[in-house]
Amino acid sequence: MPPTGDDDASTLTEGQEVPAPSPAPDEAPTTVEGATVVAESVDGPAAVGGTGQAGSDDTSVEVGVDEPTPAEAVDATDTADRSAGSETTVGAVGAGAAVGAGATAPVGAPVAVAVLDRDDEPRELEGPEESTRGRLLRRLLGDDTLRLGSTPRERLTGWLWPLAVTALAAVLRLWDLGRPHTLVFDETYYVKDAYSLLVNGFEATWGEDPNPAFEAGDTSSLTDVGSYVVHPQVGKWLIALGIQLGGGVGSSAAWRIAAAVCGILAVLMIARIGRRLFASTALGTLAGLLFAVDGEAIVMSRISLLDPFLMFFVLAAFGALLLDRDQARRRLAERTARRLDAGEELRDGPRLGVRWWRLAAAVLLGLALGTKWSALYFLAVFGLLSVAWDLTARRSIGVRHWWRAGILKDGVVAGVAMVGIALVVYVGSWWSWFTHRQSYGRLWAEQNPDQGVLWLPPALRSFWKYHQDMWGFHNGLETPHSYSSHPLGWIVQWRPTSFFYPTEVSGLTGEAAQDACGASSCSQAIVALGNPVLWWCAAAAIIVALVWLFRYRDWRAGAVLSGLVAGWLPWFAYEHRTIFTFYSIVFAPWVVLTLVYVIGLVVGPKDLDPRERRWAIIGSGVLVALIVAVSAFFYPLWSAWIVPYDFWHSHMWLQTWV
C-alpha cells in the first residue's frame, strides 16, 4: 500500500476544487468549505497529481497555484501516515481534507471528521476546529505515531514483546559461548590486543607462536614493545572489559562476552527502533525476532571481532536520530503554534534549540569511528538524512523558503555539531595511545622533527602520521584469501566467510569419529552465513523499498535504506582489496528493517477489511515461520557443534558456500 507520508506538505488554497477518485458505495464524501474530498481506500495509492499539485509526497511542489500563507498551510492538514499497526484511520482532520491534499477553512468553522474505529465502523463527528498545535502534530508525525504508547497497556506491550525476543537472542548467543576454546579467525589479533590494552595500556607485540599458550591462560610472551595495529581502540577496549569482568584470559567465553552483550542489546534496539519507525509494536517485535535468529547476527555475537561493536554503535546512533526526529517535530509544532496563534509571521520558522538526541547520535558515531573507520560513511549518510527530515518538517508547517531555512537553521548547526563532536570523541578514544609513550609510532615526531605536518604539536603530528600509515595499509590490502568476496554478492550471502573448520575434527575416523559425532566422519564449523531465506527475501524487498521511496516519497523507505547506503555501497569502491561477506553485519539491521517494512506494506493497516488482510497475514506468518525453521536447521553450523559430515554437507546449498 503506497503511503501518504507524514512529511507531506502539499496544500491548496481555500475554495480550490480537489479532484478525488469516485467514492466506493460504502464511502461517504467529506465536505469542507470550498472543497469536496473523498478519502481514498486505505489499500490504494495516495492521491498523486491533482489539479495544481505535483504530488502528495515529501518533495511535492505547487504548480500553477498561488502559494498559501503560513496559516493556510497549517490549516491544510494531510492524511496521517498509514503505517502498519495503526488502530484508526482519520479521513479528514482539523480544517483540511485528507489524502495528500488540503483545503483551508475559516478559523472556528466546524469540521467533519470521518473515523474508522476499532470495530471498523465509520462514524461522523462534528466539533470545533482542532488546535493549531494539534493540526501541526498530525501533519508532522501522523496519527499512528501520536497514538503509539498512548495507553498503559500499549506501553507495557511495547516493552514486553521486544524483551521477549531479546531473551531468545540471549539464549542463542550465550549458550556455550566458550565453544570452541580457541582463537577463531581474527580473534588472534583483537583478543590479544585487548588483553595487552588491559595490562599495558597499549597494544604490544607477542613472542613466537603465542596462541596455544594464550588459550591455556599463559600470557608470559607479551612484551612491552608497541605493536603496529591498523584499527582504533574502542572495540578492543570493550573486549578487554569483557575479559576483565568475564573470568580472565583463560576463559574463551570471557573473550567473547562483550560482543555477545552488544549483539543481544542490538536485538532490543532494533525491536524498539522498528516499533517507532513503523508505529507498530507488532512490526517492531518482528524486526527483533528476525535479527535474533539471523545467522550472521548470531555468529558475529559469538566471535570477538570489531564489526559487531561497529554495528552496535551505528544502530544506536540511528535510534537516537529517530528519537531526535520525533522530539524536534513536537518542538517545532509547539513553537510554531505559539507564533501563529499570537498572530506573528512564520517567516523561516522557529529555532529548535539544543537537540540532545542528535548530540547523543554524534557521540555514538564518534565511538563507532573509534572502532572502525568505515563508520565515517554512516556519519555522512545519517547526518544528511537527519537534515532532510528537518527540511521536510519546515516545509510541512508552511515555511515558504523551507530549504533555505532548513539549511541555515538546522543543517549548518547539525553538520558542525555532529562532525565536530564525532571527531572529538574519536580523538579522545585514543587516550591510552597518547598517554603511553611506548605505543607504536607515539614518538615519531620527536624522532623526525623536520617531517610531517610541522605546525601540529608533536603528539598530534605523530598521530597524523600513524593515520596515514593505517590508511595506506587498508587501501592497499590485497592479500589473496579463499573466502574473500565481492560486495555485490553480500546481499544474497553468495560467499559467506568460513571462520572455523578444524582438521582435528574433520580428520577423525573410526571409533574416534563415532565417539565425537556418531558417524564415520565429522565436521565442526563456524560459518558467518546469514539466514538464506531472510537475506534472499530482503534482497527483493530492497527493490520494493526503492520504488516506494522514489514513487511515493515514503520517508520510512528512505530510513530503512539509509543503513544499506552507508554500510554496503561504499565497499564497491574497495573491491580491489581483500574484503569479506561478514562485513555485512554492519548493515544487517537495515536488511531486516527493509524486509519488515515491505511485510508491513503487504499486510496493510489495521483498518482494512479483515478479509483483505487475512491472506497477507497468513502468508507473512508462513514466511516468518520458514525463516525461524531455517535458523534452527543452520544453528549447529553457526555455533561450532560437532556434527556428522553428511549433516554439514546438507547445509551447503550453494557450491560457493563450501
Coordinates of N, CA and C in Angstrom, one line a residue, residues 370-463:
G370 N 35.8 5.2 16.4 CA 36.8 4.7 17.2 C 36.9 3.2 17.3
T371 N 36.0 2.5 16.6 CA 36.0 1.1 16.4 C 36.5 0.7 15.1
K372 N 35.9 1.3 14.0 CA 36.4 1.1 12.6 C 36.1 2.3 11.8
W373 N 37.0 2.6 10.9 CA 36.9 3.8 10.1 C 35.7 3.8 9.2
S374 N 35.2 2.7 8.8 CA 34.0 2.6 7.9 C 32.8 3.3 8.5
A375 N 32.8 3.6 9.8 CA 31.7 4.4 10.4 C 31.6 5.8 9.8
L376 N 32.6 6.2 9.2 CA 32.6 7.6 8.6 C 31.4 7.7 7.6
Y377 N 31.1 6.6 6.9 CA 30.0 6.7 5.9 C 28.7 6.8 6.6
F378 N 28.6 6.2 7.7 CA 27.3 6.3 8.5 C 27.2 7.7 9.0
L379 N 28.3 8.4 9.4 CA 28.2 9.7 9.9 C 27.7 10.6 8.8
A380 N 28.2 10.4 7.6 CA 27.8 11.3 6.4 C 26.3 11.0 6.1
V381 N 25.9 9.7 5.9 CA 24.6 9.4 5.5 C 23.6 9.8 6.5
F382 N 23.8 9.5 7.8 CA 22.8 9.8 8.8 C 22.7 11.3 9.0
G383 N 23.8 12.0 8.9 CA 23.8 13.4 9.0 C 22.9 14.1 8.0
L384 N 23.0 13.6 6.7 CA 22.2 14.1 5.6 C 20.8 13.7 5.8
L385 N 20.5 12.5 6.3 CA 19.2 12.0 6.5 C 18.5 12.9 7.5
S386 N 19.2 13.2 8.6 CA 18.6 14.0 9.7 C 18.2 15.4 9.2
V387 N 19.1 16.0 8.4 CA 18.9 17.3 7.9 C 17.7 17.3 6.9
A388 N 17.6 16.2 6.1 CA 16.5 16.1 5.2 C 15.1 16.0 5.9
W389 N 15.1 15.3 7.1 CA 13.9 15.3 7.9 C 13.6 16.7 8.4
D390 N 14.6 17.5 8.7 CA 14.3 18.9 9.2 C 13.8 19.7 8.0
L391 N 14.3 19.6 6.8 CA 13.8 20.3 5.7 C 12.4 20.1 5.4
T392 N 12.0 18.8 5.4 CA 10.6 18.5 5.1 C 9.7 18.9 6.2
A393 N 10.2 18.9 7.4 CA 9.4 19.4 8.5 C 9.0 20.9 8.4
R394 N 10.0 21.7 8.0 CA 9.7 23.1 7.9 C 8.8 23.4 6.7
R395 N 9.0 22.6 5.6 CA 8.1 22.8 4.5 C 6.7 22.4 4.9
S396 N 6.5 21.4 5.7 CA 5.2 20.9 6.1 C 4.4 21.9 7.0
I397 N 5.1 22.7 7.7 CA 4.4 23.7 8.5 C 4.1 25.0 7.7
G398 N 4.6 25.1 6.5 CA 4.2 26.2 5.6 C 5.3 27.2 5.4
V399 N 6.5 26.9 5.8 CA 7.6 27.8 5.6 C 7.9 28.0 4.1
R400 N 7.8 29.2 3.5 CA 7.9 29.4 2.1 C 9.2 29.0 1.5
H401 N 10.3 29.5 2.1 CA 11.7 29.1 1.7 C 12.2 28.1 2.6
W402 N 11.6 26.9 2.7 CA 11.9 25.9 3.6 C 13.3 25.3 3.5
W403 N 13.8 25.2 2.2 CA 15.1 24.7 2.0 C 16.2 25.6 2.6
R404 N 16.0 26.9 2.4 CA 17.0 27.9 3.0 C 16.9 27.9 4.5
A405 N 15.7 27.9 5.0 CA 15.5 27.9 6.5 C 16.1 26.6 7.1
G406 N 15.8 25.5 6.5 CA 16.3 24.2 7.0 C 17.8 24.1 7.0
I407 N 18.4 24.6 5.9 CA 19.9 24.5 5.9 C 20.5 25.5 6.9
L408 N 20.0 26.7 6.9 CA 20.6 27.7 7.8 C 20.3 27.5 9.3
K409 N 19.1 27.1 9.6 CA 18.7 27.0 11.0 C 19.0 25.6 11.5
D410 N 19.0 24.6 10.7 CA 19.2 23.2 11.1 C 20.4 22.5 10.5
G411 N 20.6 22.6 9.2 CA 21.7 21.9 8.5 C 23.1 22.3 9.0
V412 N 23.4 23.6 9.0 CA 24.7 24.0 9.3 C 25.0 23.7 10.7
V413 N 24.1 23.9 11.6 CA 24.3 23.6 13.0 C 24.5 22.1 13.2
A414 N 23.7 21.3 12.5 CA 23.8 19.8 12.6 C 25.1 19.4 12.1
G415 N 25.6 19.9 11.0 CA 26.8 19.5 10.4 C 28.0 19.8 11.3
V416 N 28.1 21.0 11.8 CA 29.2 21.4 12.7 C 29.1 20.6 14.0
A417 N 28.0 20.4 14.6 CA 27.8 19.7 15.8 C 28.2 18.2 15.7
M418 N 27.6 17.6 14.7 CA 27.8 16.1 14.6 C 29.2 15.8 14.2
V419 N 29.7 16.5 13.2 CA 31.1 16.2 12.7 C 32.1 16.6 13.8
G420 N 31.9 17.7 14.4 CA 32.8 18.2 15.5 C 32.8 17.3 16.7
I421 N 31.6 16.9 17.2 CA 31.6 16.0 18.3 C 32.1 14.6 18.0
A422 N 31.8 14.1 16.9 CA 32.3 12.8 16.5 C 33.8 12.8 16.4
L423 N 34.4 13.9 15.8 CA 35.8 14.0 15.7 C 36.5 14.0 17.1
V424 N 35.9 14.8 18.0 CA 36.5 15.0 19.3 C 36.4 13.6 20.1
V425 N 35.3 12.9 20.0 CA 35.1 11.6 20.6 C 36.1 10.6 20.0
Y426 N 36.3 10.7 18.7 CA 37.2 9.8 18.1 C 38.7 10.0 18.6
V427 N 39.1 11.2 18.5 CA 40.5 11.5 19.0 C 40.6 11.1 20.5
G428 N 39.6 11.4 21.3 CA 39.6 11.1 22.7 C 39.7 9.6 22.9
S429 N 39.1 8.8 22.0 CA 39.2 7.3 22.2 C 40.6 6.8 22.1
W430 N 41.5 7.6 21.6 CA 42.9 7.2 21.5 C 43.7 7.6 22.8
W431 N 43.0 7.9 23.8 CA 43.7 8.5 25.0 C 44.8 7.6 25.5
S432 N 44.7 6.3 25.5 CA 45.8 5.5 26.0 C 47.0 5.5 25.1
W433 N 46.8 5.7 23.8 CA 47.9 5.8 22.9 C 48.7 7.1 23.2
F434 N 48.0 8.2 23.5 CA 48.6 9.4 23.8 C 49.4 9.4 25.1
T435 N 48.8 8.7 26.1 CA 49.4 8.7 27.4 C 50.5 7.7 27.6
H436 N 50.7 6.8 26.7 CA 51.8 5.8 26.8 C 52.8 6.0 25.7
R437 N 54.0 6.4 26.1 CA 55.0 6.7 25.1 C 55.5 5.5 24.4
Q438 N 55.2 4.3 24.9 CA 55.7 3.1 24.3 C 54.8 2.7 23.1
S439 N 53.6 3.3 23.0 CA 52.7 3.0 21.9 C 53.4 3.1 20.6
Y440 N 53.0 2.3 19.7 CA 53.7 2.3 18.3 C 53.5 3.6 17.7
G441 N 54.5 4.2 17.2 CA 54.5 5.5 16.5 C 54.3 6.7 17.3
R442 N 54.2 6.5 18.7 CA 53.9 7.7 19.5 C 55.0 8.7 19.5
L443 N 56.3 8.3 19.3 CA 57.4 9.2 19.4 C 57.9 9.6 18.0
W444 N 57.2 9.3 16.9 CA 57.6 9.5 15.6 C 58.0 11.0 15.4
A445 N 57.2 11.9 15.8 CA 57.5 13.3 15.6 C 58.8 13.7 16.3
E446 N 59.1 13.2 17.5 CA 60.3 13.6 18.2 C 61.5 13.0 17.4
Q447 N 61.3 11.8 16.8 CA 62.4 11.2 16.1 C 62.6 11.7 14.7
N448 N 61.6 12.4 14.2 CA 61.6 13.0 12.9 C 61.2 14.5 13.0
P449 N 61.9 15.3 13.6 CA 61.5 16.7 13.8 C 61.2 17.6 12.6
D450 N 61.8 17.2 11.5 CA 61.6 18.0 10.3 C 60.6 17.4 9.3
Q451 N 59.8 16.4 9.7 CA 58.9 15.7 8.8 C 57.5 15.9 9.3
G452 N 56.5 15.6 8.4 CA 55.1 15.6 8.8 C 54.5 17.0 8.7
V453 N 53.4 17.1 9.4 CA 52.7 18.4 9.5 C 53.3 19.2 10.6
L454 N 54.2 20.1 10.2 CA 55.1 20.7 11.2 C 54.4 21.7 12.1
W455 N 53.2 22.2 11.7 CA 52.5 23.2 12.6 C 51.8 22.5 13.7
L456 N 51.6 21.2 13.7 CA 50.9 20.4 14.7 C 51.9 20.2 15.9
P457 N 51.3 20.1 17.1 CA 52.1 19.7 18.2 C 52.7 18.3 18.0
P458 N 53.8 17.9 18.6 CA 54.5 16.6 18.3 C 53.5 15.4 18.5
A459 N 52.7 15.4 19.5 CA 51.9 14.2 19.7 C 50.9 14.1 18.6
L460 N 50.2 15.2 18.2 CA 49.3 15.2 17.1 C 50.0 14.9 15.7
R461 N 51.2 15.4 15.6 CA 51.9 15.1 14.4 C 52.2 13.6 14.2
S462 N 52.6 13.0 15.3 CA 52.8 11.5 15.3 C 51.4 10.8 15.0
F463 N 50.4 11.3 15.6 CA 49.1 10.8 15.5 C 48.6 10.8 14.0

